[in-house]
Coordinates of C-alpha atoms in Angstrom, one line a residue:
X9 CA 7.3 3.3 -22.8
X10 CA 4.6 5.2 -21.1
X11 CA 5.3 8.9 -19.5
X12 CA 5.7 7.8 -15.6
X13 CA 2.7 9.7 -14.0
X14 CA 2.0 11.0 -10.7
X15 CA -0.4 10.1 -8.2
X16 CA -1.2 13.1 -5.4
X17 CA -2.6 11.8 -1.9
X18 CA -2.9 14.2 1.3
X19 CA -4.4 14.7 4.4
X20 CA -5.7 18.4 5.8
X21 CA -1.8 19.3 6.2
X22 CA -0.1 16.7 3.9
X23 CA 0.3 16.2 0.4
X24 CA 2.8 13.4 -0.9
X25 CA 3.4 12.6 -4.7
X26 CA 4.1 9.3 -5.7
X27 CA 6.4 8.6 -9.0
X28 CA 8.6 6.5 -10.4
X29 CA 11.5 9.3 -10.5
X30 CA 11.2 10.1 -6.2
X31 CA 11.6 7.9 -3.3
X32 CA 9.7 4.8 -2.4
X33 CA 6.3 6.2 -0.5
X34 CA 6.1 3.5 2.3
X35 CA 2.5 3.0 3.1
X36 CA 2.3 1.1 6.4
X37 CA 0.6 -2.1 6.8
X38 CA 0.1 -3.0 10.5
X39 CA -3.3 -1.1 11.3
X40 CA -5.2 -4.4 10.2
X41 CA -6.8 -7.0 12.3
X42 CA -6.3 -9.3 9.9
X43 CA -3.6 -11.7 10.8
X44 CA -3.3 -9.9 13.7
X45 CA -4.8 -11.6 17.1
X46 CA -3.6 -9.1 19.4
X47 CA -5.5 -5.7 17.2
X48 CA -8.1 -8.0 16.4
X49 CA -9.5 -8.1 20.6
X50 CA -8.0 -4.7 21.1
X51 CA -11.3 -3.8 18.6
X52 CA -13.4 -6.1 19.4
X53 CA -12.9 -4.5 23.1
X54 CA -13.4 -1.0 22.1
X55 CA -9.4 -0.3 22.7
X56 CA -8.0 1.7 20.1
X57 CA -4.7 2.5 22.2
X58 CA -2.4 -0.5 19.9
X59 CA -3.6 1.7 16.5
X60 CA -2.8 4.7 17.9
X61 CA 0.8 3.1 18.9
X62 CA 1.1 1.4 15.5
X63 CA -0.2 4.9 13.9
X64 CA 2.9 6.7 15.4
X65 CA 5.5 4.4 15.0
X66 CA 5.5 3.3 11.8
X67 CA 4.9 6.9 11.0
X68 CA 8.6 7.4 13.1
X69 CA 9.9 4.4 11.2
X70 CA 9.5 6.1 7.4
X71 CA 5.5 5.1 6.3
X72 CA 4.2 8.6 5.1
X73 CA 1.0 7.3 4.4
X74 CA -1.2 4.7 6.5
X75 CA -3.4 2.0 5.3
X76 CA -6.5 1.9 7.7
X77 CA -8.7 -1.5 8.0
X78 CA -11.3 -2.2 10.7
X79 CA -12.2 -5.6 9.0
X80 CA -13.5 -6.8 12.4
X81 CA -15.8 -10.3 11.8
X82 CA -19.3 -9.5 13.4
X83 CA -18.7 -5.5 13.9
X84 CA -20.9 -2.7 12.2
X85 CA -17.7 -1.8 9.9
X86 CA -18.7 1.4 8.3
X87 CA -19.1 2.5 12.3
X88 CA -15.8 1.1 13.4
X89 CA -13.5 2.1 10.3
X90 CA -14.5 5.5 11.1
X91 CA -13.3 5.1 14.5
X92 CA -10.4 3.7 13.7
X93 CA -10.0 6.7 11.2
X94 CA -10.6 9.2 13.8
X95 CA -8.2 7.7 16.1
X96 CA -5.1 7.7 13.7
X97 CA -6.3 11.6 12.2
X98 CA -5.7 12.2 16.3
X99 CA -1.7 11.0 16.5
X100 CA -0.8 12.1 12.6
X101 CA -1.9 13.9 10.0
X102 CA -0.2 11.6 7.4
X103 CA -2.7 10.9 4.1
X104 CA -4.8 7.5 4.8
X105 CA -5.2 4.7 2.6
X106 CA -9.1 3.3 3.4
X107 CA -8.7 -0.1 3.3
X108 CA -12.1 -1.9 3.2
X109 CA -14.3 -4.7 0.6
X110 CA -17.6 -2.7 2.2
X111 CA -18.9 0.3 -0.1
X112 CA -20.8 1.5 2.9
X113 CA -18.1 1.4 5.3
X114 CA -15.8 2.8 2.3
X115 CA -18.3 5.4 1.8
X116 CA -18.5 6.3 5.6
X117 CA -14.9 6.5 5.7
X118 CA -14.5 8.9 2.8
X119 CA -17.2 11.3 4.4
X120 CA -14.5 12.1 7.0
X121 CA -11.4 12.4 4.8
X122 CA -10.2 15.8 4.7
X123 CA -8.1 15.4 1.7
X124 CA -7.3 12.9 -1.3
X125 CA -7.4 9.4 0.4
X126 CA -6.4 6.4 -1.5
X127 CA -9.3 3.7 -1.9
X128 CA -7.7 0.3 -1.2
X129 CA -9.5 -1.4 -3.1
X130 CA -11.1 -2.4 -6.1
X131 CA -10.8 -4.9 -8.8
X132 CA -12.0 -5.8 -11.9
X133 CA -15.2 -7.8 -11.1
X134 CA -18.1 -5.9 -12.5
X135 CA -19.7 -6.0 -8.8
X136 CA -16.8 -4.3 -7.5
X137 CA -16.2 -1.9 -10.4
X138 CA -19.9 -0.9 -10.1
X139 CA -19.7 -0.4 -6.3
X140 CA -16.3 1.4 -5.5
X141 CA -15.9 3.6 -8.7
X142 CA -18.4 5.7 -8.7
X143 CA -17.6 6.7 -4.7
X144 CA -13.9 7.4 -5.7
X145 CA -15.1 9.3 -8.5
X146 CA -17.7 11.2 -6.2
X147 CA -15.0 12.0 -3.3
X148 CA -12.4 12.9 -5.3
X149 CA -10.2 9.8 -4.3
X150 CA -7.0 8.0 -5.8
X151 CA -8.0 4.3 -5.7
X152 CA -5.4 0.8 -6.1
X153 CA -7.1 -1.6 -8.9
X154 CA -6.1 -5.2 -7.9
X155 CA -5.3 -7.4 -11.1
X156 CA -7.8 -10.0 -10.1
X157 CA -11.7 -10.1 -11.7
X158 CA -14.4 -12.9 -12.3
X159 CA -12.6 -15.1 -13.5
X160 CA -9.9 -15.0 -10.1
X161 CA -6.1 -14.3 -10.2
X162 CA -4.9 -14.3 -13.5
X163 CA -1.7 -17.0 -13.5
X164 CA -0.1 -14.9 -15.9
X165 CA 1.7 -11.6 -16.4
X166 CA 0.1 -10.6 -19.5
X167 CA -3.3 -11.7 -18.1
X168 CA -2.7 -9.2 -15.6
X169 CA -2.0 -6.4 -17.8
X170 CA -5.9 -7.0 -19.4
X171 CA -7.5 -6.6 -16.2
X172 CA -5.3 -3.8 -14.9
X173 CA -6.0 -2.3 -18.5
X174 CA -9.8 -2.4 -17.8
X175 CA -9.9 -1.1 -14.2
X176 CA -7.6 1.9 -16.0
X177 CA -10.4 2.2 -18.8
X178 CA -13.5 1.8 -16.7
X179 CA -12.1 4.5 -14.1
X180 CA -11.6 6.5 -17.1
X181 CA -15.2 6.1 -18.3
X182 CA -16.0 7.7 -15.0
X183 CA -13.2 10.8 -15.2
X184 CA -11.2 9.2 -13.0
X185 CA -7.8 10.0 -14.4
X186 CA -4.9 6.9 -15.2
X187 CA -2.8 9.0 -12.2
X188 CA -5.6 8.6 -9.8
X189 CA -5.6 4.3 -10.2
X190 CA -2.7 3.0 -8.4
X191 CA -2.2 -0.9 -10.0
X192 CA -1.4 -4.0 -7.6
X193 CA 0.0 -6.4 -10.2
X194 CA -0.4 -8.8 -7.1
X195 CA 2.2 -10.5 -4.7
X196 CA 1.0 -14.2 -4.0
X197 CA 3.1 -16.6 -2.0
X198 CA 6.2 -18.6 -3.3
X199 CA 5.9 -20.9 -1.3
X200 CA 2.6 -22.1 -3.0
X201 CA 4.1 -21.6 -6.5
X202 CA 7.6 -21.1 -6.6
X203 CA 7.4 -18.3 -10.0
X204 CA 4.4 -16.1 -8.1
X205 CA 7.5 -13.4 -7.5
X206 CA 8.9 -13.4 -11.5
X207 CA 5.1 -13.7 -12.4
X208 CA 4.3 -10.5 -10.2
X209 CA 7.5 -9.0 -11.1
X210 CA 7.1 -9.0 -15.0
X211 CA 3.6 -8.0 -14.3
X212 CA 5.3 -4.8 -12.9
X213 CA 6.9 -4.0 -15.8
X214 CA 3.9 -4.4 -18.3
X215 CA 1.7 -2.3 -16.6
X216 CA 4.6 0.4 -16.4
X217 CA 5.6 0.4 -19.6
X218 CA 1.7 0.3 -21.1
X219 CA 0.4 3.1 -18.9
X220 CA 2.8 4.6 -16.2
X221 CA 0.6 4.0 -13.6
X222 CA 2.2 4.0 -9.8
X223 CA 2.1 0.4 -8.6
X224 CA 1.6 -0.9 -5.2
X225 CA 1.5 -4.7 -3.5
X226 CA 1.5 -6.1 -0.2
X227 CA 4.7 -7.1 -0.7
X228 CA 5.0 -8.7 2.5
X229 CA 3.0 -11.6 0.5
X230 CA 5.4 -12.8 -1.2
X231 CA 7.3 -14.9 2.0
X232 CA 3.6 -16.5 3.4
X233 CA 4.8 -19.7 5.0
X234 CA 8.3 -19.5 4.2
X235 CA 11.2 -19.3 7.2
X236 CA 12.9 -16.5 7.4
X237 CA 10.3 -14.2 5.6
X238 CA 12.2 -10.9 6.0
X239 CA 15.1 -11.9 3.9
X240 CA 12.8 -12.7 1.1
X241 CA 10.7 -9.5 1.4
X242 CA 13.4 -7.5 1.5
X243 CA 14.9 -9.3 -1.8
X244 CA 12.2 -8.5 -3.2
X245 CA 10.9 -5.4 -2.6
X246 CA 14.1 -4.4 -4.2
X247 CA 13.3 -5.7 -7.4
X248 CA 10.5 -4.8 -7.3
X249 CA 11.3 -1.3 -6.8
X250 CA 13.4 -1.6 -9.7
X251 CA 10.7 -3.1 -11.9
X252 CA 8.8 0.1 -11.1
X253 CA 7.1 -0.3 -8.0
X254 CA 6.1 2.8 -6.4
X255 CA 4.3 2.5 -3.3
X256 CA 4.6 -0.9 -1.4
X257 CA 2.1 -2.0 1.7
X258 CA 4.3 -2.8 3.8
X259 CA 6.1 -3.1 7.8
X260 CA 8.5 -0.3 7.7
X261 CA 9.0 -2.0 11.4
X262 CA 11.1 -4.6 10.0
X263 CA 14.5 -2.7 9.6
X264 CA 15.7 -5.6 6.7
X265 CA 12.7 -4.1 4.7
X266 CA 13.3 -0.5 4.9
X267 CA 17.0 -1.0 4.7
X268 CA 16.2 -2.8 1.3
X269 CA 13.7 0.3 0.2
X270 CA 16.3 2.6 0.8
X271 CA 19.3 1.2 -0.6
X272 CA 17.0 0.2 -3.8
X273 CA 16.5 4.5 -4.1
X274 CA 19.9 4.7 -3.2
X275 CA 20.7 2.6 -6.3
X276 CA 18.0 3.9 -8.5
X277 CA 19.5 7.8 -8.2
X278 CA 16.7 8.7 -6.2
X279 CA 18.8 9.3 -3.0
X280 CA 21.2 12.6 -4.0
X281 CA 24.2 12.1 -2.4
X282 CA 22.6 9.5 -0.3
X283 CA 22.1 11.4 2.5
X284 CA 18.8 9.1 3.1
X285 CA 20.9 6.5 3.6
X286 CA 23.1 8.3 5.6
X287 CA 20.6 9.7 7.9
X288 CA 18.6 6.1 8.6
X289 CA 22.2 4.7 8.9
X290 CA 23.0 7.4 12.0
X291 CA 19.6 6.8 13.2
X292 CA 20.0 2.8 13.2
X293 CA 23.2 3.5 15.2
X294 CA 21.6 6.2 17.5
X295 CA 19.0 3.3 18.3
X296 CA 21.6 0.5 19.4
X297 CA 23.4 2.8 21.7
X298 CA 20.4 3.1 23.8

């Protein structure tokens, strides 16, 4: 098996490491208007007061880095994801993760980083190779390489592996080192193919035991159209912790979720003496006596 490497991110004032042998880094989700009516119009309207709110609470609620999208239909993106940047850099200084399919609106947001940001994303489509490496590369950046190229979604594990295998060898080509390229194996619903979670699961474990790469997903995926969806997510973010997931997208909102994160580190001897679980458990209390 691969030596488990470590991927640095920071802000001006933050650094956090991400490795297989530390706890889960939670990197929030819910600064995207995608799926989202209510942040959609807040941007649309100029109002940035819903990202600051979601910046800071999901900051208080265990993310300790923040996934940043300003994917607004019809808006001058590189403009707006800059905003939205600004506005979170205002209410914490937690590391961002610049979450755009624009290379100039990835390239605007990187000119205002004041640390390591994580790129989220590329792929391994030659268009998208072509475009976002060479900015990581230039801005010092970590990026996440989605298993996905030309040919789509691979259905299988293995196929996976090959296209996270090139996005590891073209960033290479560039100096980007294998600790810099964060791999999303991919989470796609279940209840469109009942296997997507053992597909994505085993995919996990090739990529770590080829190259030791951190791994992220939206793991949140994984439930699309089910009932019930934070039962499943939190099922399987678990696994998938244990199958060597690193650094999940996710709603550390959802107390089922981050109940599940921590109890998986608990299990996985990355809690000493679980006094992470101790301390979220005294905190969950504190909150229902209010």
């Amino acid at each position: 098996m691969a030596k488990n490497l470590t991927t640095v991110v920071s802000s001006n004032t933050k650094t956090v490491e991400i490795n297989r042998a530390q706890p889960t880094v939670i990197i929030g989700e819910r600064i995207n208007p995608t799926g989202r009516k209510k942040v959609l119009r807040a941007l649309q309207e100029g109002d940035f007061d819903m990202v600051r709110e979601d910046a800071t609470r999901q900051v208080a609620a265990g993310a300790v880095i923040l996934d940043v999208n300003a994917g607004v239909p019809g808006a001058d993106e590189p403009a707006l994801l800059q905003q939205v940047m600004l506005t979170v850099m205002e209410v914490t200084d937690v590391p961002l993760c610049i979450d755009t399919a624009d290379p100039e609106a990835l390239d605007a947001a990187l000119s205002l980083s004041d640390g390591k940001a994580l790129v989220n994303s590329v792929n391994g489509e030659e268009r998208a190779l072509e475009a976002v490496l060479p900015l990581v590369k230039e801005r010092g950046a970590a990026v996440i390489g989605l298993c996905m190229d030309d040919d789509g979604i691979p259905e299988t594990a293995e196929e996976r592996l090959s296209v996270a295998s090139k996005i590891i060898e073209r960033a290479g080509s560039l100096g980007i080192p294998p600790e810099d390229v964060v791999i999303d194996p991919l989470a796609l619903t279940m209840g469109a193919d009942s296997k997507a979670g053992r597909v994505a699961l085993e995919a996990i474990e090739l990529v770590v035991g080829e190259f030791g790469v951190n791994i992220t997903m939206g793991a949140s995926n994984i439930s699309f159209g089910m009932p019930d969806r934070k039962y499943i997510n939190a099922a399987f973010i678990a696994m998938a912790i244990h199958a060597g997931l690193t650094c999940p997208i996710t709603n550390p909102l959802i107390t089922e979720v981050n109940t599940a994160i921590l109890a998986a580190d608990l299990a996985m001897g990355r809690d000493d003496y679980g006094m992470r679980w101790i301390q979220a458990y005294r905190q969950r209390e504190k909150a229902r006596q209010v």
